[in-house]
Structure formats: C-alpha cells, structure tokens
Tab-separated table of C-alpha atoms in Angstrom:
chain	number	residue	atom	x	y	z
W	16	UNK	CA	131.386	79.144	64.233
W	17	UNK	CA	133.975	78.318	66.865
W	18	UNK	CA	135.789	74.965	66.453
W	19	UNK	CA	134.910	72.120	68.806
W	20	UNK	CA	138.492	71.741	69.992
W	21	UNK	CA	141.079	74.429	70.715
W	22	UNK	CA	143.909	74.846	68.214
W	23	UNK	CA	147.385	73.554	69.006
W	24	UNK	CA	149.105	76.656	70.305
W	25	UNK	CA	150.604	78.210	73.400
W	26	UNK	CA	148.893	78.002	76.789
W	27	UNK	CA	147.920	81.675	76.595
W	28	UNK	CA	146.205	81.081	73.252
W	29	UNK	CA	144.403	78.086	74.718
W	30	UNK	CA	143.191	80.188	77.649
W	31	UNK	CA	141.985	82.869	75.213
W	32	UNK	CA	140.154	80.219	73.195
W	33	UNK	CA	138.547	78.767	76.319
W	34	UNK	CA	137.296	82.167	77.503
W	35	UNK	CA	136.013	83.087	74.034
W	36	UNK	CA	134.244	79.744	73.704
W	37	UNK	CA	132.717	80.082	77.169
W	38	UNK	CA	131.485	83.582	76.301
W	39	UNK	CA	129.847	82.386	73.084
W	40	UNK	CA	128.162	79.557	74.982
W	41	UNK	CA	126.735	81.991	77.540
W	42	UNK	CA	125.519	84.404	74.843
W	43	UNK	CA	123.910	81.558	72.892
W	44	UNK	CA	122.157	80.422	76.069
W	45	UNK	CA	120.841	83.936	76.718
W	46	UNK	CA	119.536	84.369	73.196
W	47	UNK	CA	117.987	80.964	72.606
W	48	UNK	CA	116.990	79.366	75.914
W	49	UNK	CA	113.238	78.708	76.343
W	50	UNK	CA	111.231	80.105	79.218
W	51	UNK	CA	112.296	83.721	78.935
W	52	UNK	CA	113.837	86.498	76.874
W	53	UNK	CA	117.259	88.076	76.467
W	54	UNK	CA	116.970	91.539	78.007
W	55	UNK	CA	118.542	93.254	74.981
W	56	UNK	CA	116.153	91.688	72.464
W	57	UNK	CA	114.707	94.403	70.175
W	58	UNK	CA	111.182	95.638	70.985
W	59	UNK	CA	110.861	93.363	74.008
W	60	UNK	CA	107.801	95.205	75.351
W	61	UNK	CA	105.757	94.055	72.345
W	62	UNK	CA	105.904	90.541	73.781
W	63	UNK	CA	104.647	91.493	77.248
W	64	UNK	CA	101.645	92.792	79.161
W	65	UNK	CA	100.810	93.342	82.825
W	66	UNK	CA	98.493	90.877	84.559
W	67	UNK	CA	96.442	92.812	87.106
W	68	UNK	CA	95.886	91.639	90.654
W	69	UNK	CA	98.695	89.166	91.251
W	70	UNK	CA	99.887	88.376	94.771
W	71	UNK	CA	102.933	90.581	94.219
W	72	UNK	CA	101.049	93.351	92.434
W	73	UNK	CA	100.545	93.576	88.701
W	74	UNK	CA	102.868	90.973	87.185
W	75	UNK	CA	104.479	91.259	83.758
W	76	UNK	CA	103.415	88.208	81.715
W	77	UNK	CA	103.988	86.893	78.205
W	78	UNK	CA	101.475	88.285	75.729
W	79	UNK	CA	99.451	85.866	73.622
W	80	UNK	CA	99.469	82.897	76.029
W	81	UNK	CA	96.433	81.373	77.725
W	82	UNK	CA	98.301	80.453	80.901
W	83	UNK	CA	99.595	83.974	81.718
W	84	UNK	CA	103.193	82.799	82.021
W	85	UNK	CA	105.406	85.173	83.993
W	86	UNK	CA	107.629	87.268	81.741
W	87	UNK	CA	111.250	86.444	82.636
W	88	UNK	CA	114.188	88.363	81.222
W	89	UNK	CA	117.852	87.646	81.642
W	90	UNK	CA	121.231	89.109	80.861
W	91	UNK	CA	124.830	89.612	81.982
W	92	UNK	CA	125.490	92.514	84.357
W	93	UNK	CA	128.036	93.917	86.785
W	94	UNK	CA	126.796	94.357	90.335
W	95	UNK	CA	127.698	97.887	91.342
W	96	UNK	CA	129.656	98.498	94.545
W	97	UNK	CA	127.454	101.537	95.142
W	98	UNK	CA	124.052	101.162	96.835
W	99	UNK	CA	124.717	97.497	97.540
W	100	UNK	CA	122.166	96.026	99.961
W	101	UNK	CA	122.339	92.325	99.067
W	102	UNK	CA	123.335	91.684	102.674
W	103	UNK	CA	121.582	89.398	105.198
W	104	UNK	CA	119.808	92.350	106.845
W	105	UNK	CA	120.014	94.888	103.964
W	106	UNK	CA	121.664	97.271	106.477
W	107	UNK	CA	118.334	97.616	108.301
W	108	UNK	CA	118.449	100.026	111.235
W	109	UNK	CA	115.445	100.010	113.608
W	110	UNK	CA	116.499	103.460	114.875
W	111	UNK	CA	116.004	104.942	111.406
W	112	UNK	CA	112.532	106.465	111.260
W	113	UNK	CA	112.410	105.840	107.497
W	114	UNK	CA	112.845	102.071	108.015
W	115	UNK	CA	109.506	100.494	108.873
W	116	UNK	CA	110.127	96.976	110.222
W	117	UNK	CA	112.471	94.092	109.517
W	118	UNK	CA	109.664	92.002	107.986
W	119	UNK	CA	109.377	94.555	105.154
W	120	UNK	CA	113.064	94.467	104.280
W	121	UNK	CA	114.002	94.096	100.623
W	122	UNK	CA	117.524	93.230	99.595
W	123	UNK	CA	118.624	95.324	96.629
W	124	UNK	CA	121.573	96.137	94.408
W	125	UNK	CA	122.311	98.108	91.250
W	126	UNK	CA	123.137	96.386	87.945
W	127	UNK	CA	125.330	98.024	85.309
W	128	UNK	CA	126.867	96.926	82.019
W	129	UNK	CA	129.632	94.367	82.390
W	130	UNK	CA	133.230	95.577	82.622
W	131	UNK	CA	134.780	92.228	81.710
W	132	UNK	CA	136.423	92.225	78.267
W	133	UNK	CA	135.462	88.575	77.758
W	134	UNK	CA	131.811	89.605	78.074
W	135	UNK	CA	132.048	92.868	76.178
W	136	UNK	CA	128.618	92.268	74.674
W	137	UNK	CA	127.184	92.973	78.128
W	138	UNK	CA	128.308	96.610	78.078
W	139	UNK	CA	127.488	96.953	74.354
W	140	UNK	CA	123.933	95.684	74.914
W	141	UNK	CA	123.276	97.599	78.142
W	142	UNK	CA	121.693	100.674	76.449
W	143	UNK	CA	119.235	98.355	74.672
W	144	UNK	CA	118.391	96.699	78.002
W	145	UNK	CA	117.719	100.083	79.620
W	146	UNK	CA	115.500	101.081	76.707
W	147	UNK	CA	113.474	97.871	77.001
W	148	UNK	CA	112.996	98.235	80.741
W	149	UNK	CA	111.947	101.884	80.359
W	150	UNK	CA	109.367	100.794	77.804
W	151	UNK	CA	107.784	98.293	80.229
W	152	UNK	CA	106.331	101.110	82.315
W	153	UNK	CA	104.455	102.385	79.259
W	154	UNK	CA	102.406	99.180	79.340
W	155	UNK	CA	100.593	100.623	82.376
W	156	UNK	CA	98.237	103.539	81.577
W	157	UNK	CA	99.552	106.605	83.348
W	158	UNK	CA	97.402	108.446	85.853
W	159	UNK	CA	97.378	112.174	86.354
W	160	UNK	CA	99.435	113.510	89.286
W	161	UNK	CA	100.994	110.104	89.976
W	162	UNK	CA	104.766	109.897	90.482
W	163	UNK	CA	106.529	107.028	88.726
W	164	UNK	CA	109.346	105.032	90.336
W	165	UNK	CA	111.144	103.091	87.633
W	166	UNK	CA	113.559	100.166	87.909
W	167	UNK	CA	116.065	102.454	86.178
W	168	UNK	CA	118.164	104.390	88.676
W	169	UNK	CA	119.920	107.552	87.494
W	170	UNK	CA	122.741	109.009	89.576
W	171	UNK	CA	124.976	111.781	88.250
W	172	UNK	CA	124.328	110.703	84.683
W	173	UNK	CA	125.106	107.021	85.337
W	174	UNK	CA	122.147	104.704	84.803
W	175	UNK	CA	121.669	101.344	86.467
W	176	UNK	CA	118.929	98.791	87.141
W	177	UNK	CA	117.652	98.317	90.670
W	178	UNK	CA	117.242	94.610	91.423
W	179	UNK	CA	115.226	93.590	94.503
W	180	UNK	CA	114.493	90.503	96.589
W	181	UNK	CA	111.946	90.123	99.414
W	182	UNK	CA	113.789	88.616	102.364
W	183	UNK	CA	110.743	87.514	104.393
W	184	UNK	CA	107.433	85.911	103.545
W	185	UNK	CA	104.469	85.641	105.888
W	186	UNK	CA	103.608	82.084	106.878
W	187	UNK	CA	100.352	80.860	105.382
W	188	UNK	CA	97.922	78.105	106.317
W	189	UNK	CA	99.585	75.923	103.713
W	190	UNK	CA	102.959	75.979	105.472
W	191	UNK	CA	101.966	76.472	109.110
W	192	UNK	CA	102.097	72.725	109.717
W	193	UNK	CA	105.339	72.238	107.828
W	194	UNK	CA	108.692	71.677	109.603
W	195	UNK	CA	109.955	74.516	111.776
W	196	UNK	CA	110.893	77.703	109.932
W	197	UNK	CA	114.457	77.321	111.098
W	198	UNK	CA	114.719	74.227	108.898
W	199	UNK	CA	115.384	75.778	105.510
W	200	UNK	CA	114.602	72.550	103.662
W	201	UNK	CA	111.008	73.837	103.639
W	202	UNK	CA	112.040	77.198	102.172
W	203	UNK	CA	113.707	76.196	98.930
W	204	UNK	CA	112.083	73.394	96.904
W	205	UNK	CA	114.365	70.682	95.622
W	206	UNK	CA	114.025	68.149	92.823
W	207	UNK	CA	113.722	65.468	95.491
W	208	UNK	CA	112.343	66.728	98.773
W	209	UNK	CA	113.182	63.424	100.452
W	210	UNK	CA	116.864	63.539	99.529
W	211	UNK	CA	119.625	64.625	101.877
W	212	UNK	CA	120.220	67.632	99.613
W	213	UNK	CA	116.909	69.162	100.721
W	214	UNK	CA	118.535	70.201	104.001
W	215	UNK	CA	120.893	73.094	103.472
W	216	UNK	CA	122.532	73.122	106.890
W	217	UNK	CA	122.961	75.623	109.736
W	218	UNK	CA	124.479	78.346	107.529
W	219	UNK	CA	121.006	78.893	106.062
W	220	UNK	CA	119.129	78.569	109.353
W	221	UNK	CA	116.722	81.439	110.112
W	222	UNK	CA	117.439	81.229	113.846
W	223	UNK	CA	121.141	81.912	113.190
W	224	UNK	CA	120.668	84.248	110.230
W	225	UNK	CA	123.699	86.616	110.311
W	226	UNK	CA	122.057	89.978	110.973
W	227	UNK	CA	123.647	92.889	112.819
W	228	UNK	CA	123.305	92.972	116.597
W	229	UNK	CA	120.701	95.750	116.358
W	230	UNK	CA	118.445	93.446	114.288
W	231	UNK	CA	118.628	90.207	116.292
W	232	UNK	CA	115.651	90.902	118.557
W	233	UNK	CA	113.535	91.858	115.544
W	234	UNK	CA	114.561	88.647	113.754
W	235	UNK	CA	113.582	86.496	116.743
W	236	UNK	CA	110.121	88.085	116.691
W	237	UNK	CA	109.639	86.934	113.079
W	238	UNK	CA	110.583	83.257	113.438
W	239	UNK	CA	107.058	82.152	114.375
W	240	UNK	CA	105.288	84.290	111.769
W	241	UNK	CA	107.605	84.485	108.755
W	242	UNK	CA	109.855	82.360	106.569
W	243	UNK	CA	113.219	83.407	105.181
W	244	UNK	CA	113.368	83.591	101.397
W	245	UNK	CA	116.960	82.717	100.614
W	246	UNK	CA	118.722	84.736	97.942
W	247	UNK	CA	118.758	82.501	94.818
W	248	UNK	CA	122.410	83.338	94.154
W	249	UNK	CA	124.983	80.761	93.050
W	250	UNK	CA	128.761	80.878	92.737
W	251	UNK	CA	130.788	79.858	89.672
W	252	UNK	CA	130.488	76.196	90.698
W	253	UNK	CA	126.689	76.547	90.985
W	254	UNK	CA	126.720	76.237	94.763
W	255	UNK	CA	124.158	78.266	96.690
W	256	UNK	CA	125.947	81.209	98.340
W	257	UNK	CA	125.456	81.289	102.137
W	258	UNK	CA	124.200	84.569	103.636
W	259	UNK	CA	127.426	85.474	105.457
W	260	UNK	CA	129.180	85.547	102.051
W	261	UNK	CA	126.635	87.620	100.126
W	262	UNK	CA	128.717	90.788	100.208
W	263	UNK	CA	132.147	89.260	99.548
W	264	UNK	CA	130.893	87.025	96.713
W	265	UNK	CA	128.474	89.405	94.990
W	266	UNK	CA	129.536	93.031	95.465
W	267	UNK	CA	131.293	93.987	92.213
W	268	UNK	CA	130.843	90.543	90.601
W	269	UNK	CA	129.940	89.862	86.967
W	270	UNK	CA	126.700	87.882	87.058
W	271	UNK	CA	124.029	86.255	84.960
W	272	UNK	CA	120.670	87.519	86.230
W	273	UNK	CA	117.151	86.211	85.644
W	274	UNK	CA	114.413	88.616	86.752
W	275	UNK	CA	110.689	89.264	86.696
W	276	UNK	CA	108.792	92.571	86.852
W	277	UNK	CA	105.882	93.830	88.883
W	278	UNK	CA	103.967	97.085	89.266
W	279	UNK	CA	102.170	98.577	92.250
W	280	UNK	CA	99.787	101.538	92.048
W	281	UNK	CA	99.659	103.134	95.488
W	282	UNK	CA	96.620	105.403	95.586
W	283	UNK	CA	97.327	106.830	99.044
W	284	UNK	CA	100.669	108.317	98.021
W	285	UNK	CA	99.849	108.614	94.308
W	286	UNK	CA	102.749	106.494	93.157
W	287	UNK	CA	103.353	103.995	90.381
W	288	UNK	CA	106.157	101.713	91.552
W	289	UNK	CA	107.932	99.255	89.254
W	290	UNK	CA	110.252	96.545	90.570
W	291	UNK	CA	112.705	94.129	88.961
W	292	UNK	CA	112.520	90.993	91.106
W	293	UNK	CA	115.399	88.555	91.290
W	294	UNK	CA	114.577	84.999	90.203
W	295	UNK	CA	118.084	83.581	89.888
W	296	UNK	CA	121.670	84.851	89.859
W	297	UNK	CA	124.869	83.052	88.832
W	298	UNK	CA	128.359	84.475	89.353
W	299	UNK	CA	130.435	84.379	86.150
W	300	UNK	CA	133.430	86.326	87.417
W	301	UNK	CA	134.133	87.126	91.083
W	302	UNK	CA	134.664	90.670	92.361
W	303	UNK	CA	138.051	92.219	91.635
W	304	UNK	CA	140.558	92.317	94.463
W	305	UNK	CA	140.675	95.557	96.403
W	306	UNK	CA	143.631	97.869	95.566
W	307	UNK	CA	146.648	97.568	97.844
W	308	UNK	CA	148.518	100.436	99.462
W	309	UNK	CA	151.941	100.662	101.144
W	310	UNK	CA	150.331	102.897	103.774
W	311	UNK	CA	148.091	100.129	105.092
W	312	UNK	CA	149.152	97.902	108.011
W	313	UNK	CA	152.149	100.110	108.740
W	314	UNK	CA	153.665	100.816	112.169
W	315	UNK	CA	153.360	104.545	112.770
W	316	UNK	CA	156.049	104.516	115.489
W	317	UNK	CA	158.610	103.208	112.967
W	318	UNK	CA	158.646	106.525	111.128
W	319	UNK	CA	157.429	107.641	107.687
W	320	UNK	CA	157.079	104.647	105.381
W	321	UNK	CA	158.032	106.843	102.427
W	322	UNK	CA	161.461	107.277	104.030
W	323	UNK	CA	161.887	103.650	105.097
W	324	UNK	CA	161.847	102.487	101.492
W	325	UNK	CA	165.008	104.587	100.932
W	326	UNK	CA	166.759	103.134	103.959
W	327	UNK	CA	170.479	102.842	103.177
W	328	UNK	CA	170.084	104.952	100.038
W	329	UNK	CA	170.295	108.627	99.312
W	330	UNK	CA	166.699	109.955	98.986
W	331	UNK	CA	166.013	111.655	95.692
W	332	UNK	CA	164.852	114.807	97.442
W	333	UNK	CA	168.273	115.175	99.054
W	334	UNK	CA	170.253	114.910	95.824
W	335	UNK	CA	172.104	117.898	94.467
W	336	UNK	CA	174.725	120.204	95.947
W	337	UNK	CA	173.984	122.473	98.854
W	338	UNK	CA	175.095	126.070	98.871
C-alpha cells in the first residue's frame, strides 16, 4: 500500500510519487466505486441484460435488480485523433446526401488504450475491455440475415470503441413551458436549480452554438423544437468544457469515461445496431502538443531555410577538395 505522505527525496522523486499515488487513486475508484462497473472486470456480461423497449432502444441494465438500473461501465481511455467528431456540429454537411438532418446528428469519437505511462493499466486492460464489449452483443438473440454493427471499430487491424452522444433532443410537453431553449440552465440539471451556478452563460447558449456557417440556418430551425444536450465533458479541474473547445481539449486526450449501452433492431434495413453512449467524461491528461517543424512559418522569399541555418559557416555538403 502506498504511504500517506511522500518520502523525503528530490523533487523529481516527489513528482513520481504524486503521479503514482494519483494513478492508484483513480484505479481504486474505477474498481470499487458504486453505481457501475470497471470495464475490464472479468465476465462483465454475466452481470448484465438488455431491457427491451426503452426510450433509447433496448437498454443494457444490471441483472438481478428489481428497478432495472442502467448498466454503467467506466474506464481510462485515449481519445483517438482519427475519426474524431466530438465537435459542436460533428462536421455535419447538409450538402452530403448521406447526412440526413442536423437534428439527427450524433457526436462521436474513437477510444483506444491509454498511451500514458502513468496509466499503463489502461493499455494493459484494453483487450479485456474489448472482449467484454464484444460479449454484450451476444446478450441479444441473433436474427438470420441481420447485419450487426458493434461498438468495436476495426480499422487496419487496430481496434477501438466508438463512443456517441446525441446532440439534440426533441422538446416534450414537460419542457415546452420551461425557460427558452437558449437558456441552458434548463438543459443540464444542477444540485440547486435556484443557484447562480444553474446558468452556464452565453458560451453554452443554443442560439450562439458554434457550428460551421453551412449549419447555422439548420440550427436556427431547431431552436423552437429541440434542446441542445451539452457534452458532459470536464477538464482536469472538473470545469464543464465549452463547445468551442471540444476539439482542442479532447482530441488526443487521456480521459476517464463513463458510458451506457443500447441496442436497436432495425427491421427495414435488417440491422442490429449497438451504441456506447457517453454519460460523463473527465480529462486526466490533455492532448500532446503538435510536433514542430523548422519549415513552418518560414519566409519563402528569404531562400532555403536549410541553407540559412548554415549562414556564415561552410555547409557540410561543400566540404572536401574539388578536382
């Protein structure tokens, strides 16, 4: 067991202790917190079943409970820089015939094993997580000639987990008389709805939601009929990340993710579709800085930059005697 206080040593040793202690705290939280299950727990599917007919399809729930509690899993993952659509408009393009309408947009990203040495258990446990998630689909009886779309994404031999989030929700009779949809205090519940903290400010306002120019007209059409469902993503200080920072704060970040699972059987297209739905996300380590290059921000008229670095010196390529 780790000591309660760091040993008297150099600052680098103290930093190493702090990171190691923080990692053990996070792992202990994942393995022992109530209300859900660590995604790498052995034989996780034995604890779950699908509840048929939920609002979001067939919902994965905890087996053996009378209240059909939603089955929540969590773990530490790296958000891949590939196929990243956790952006305010998910890169929606109304000119694309394969995109239906803005109201149907789902934000999505790919989760992989962590690449942070301080959270090495994330990469070590990732195969077990993939195995558990693959097993969930076996809880639904297969149907002949139906194509299955799993939450596991396989590209060139690299496997990842597709995490999704519905950006819009249709207004219902229960919220039609609530404050205007542009006031996001009605979108995210707070511990005290009457406190000043219930208003999140203009950065989270649906009327000024930072979509691309091609999407703005479509967004305006939704204000009277839909509510924005803010991404439940928090930075290292547990502050809600505003939409204009989704990409810079999340793309490539190491994160703690809490997710639920649902299943849709689409008879018309003969498809079984499984989704991992984001419930909460906390950044543990921000994205790495982009690589630098001496060829960026150069003045082309000043000549080759590979020669300017030898200014006043004899270039290596010119060394040696000439005949």
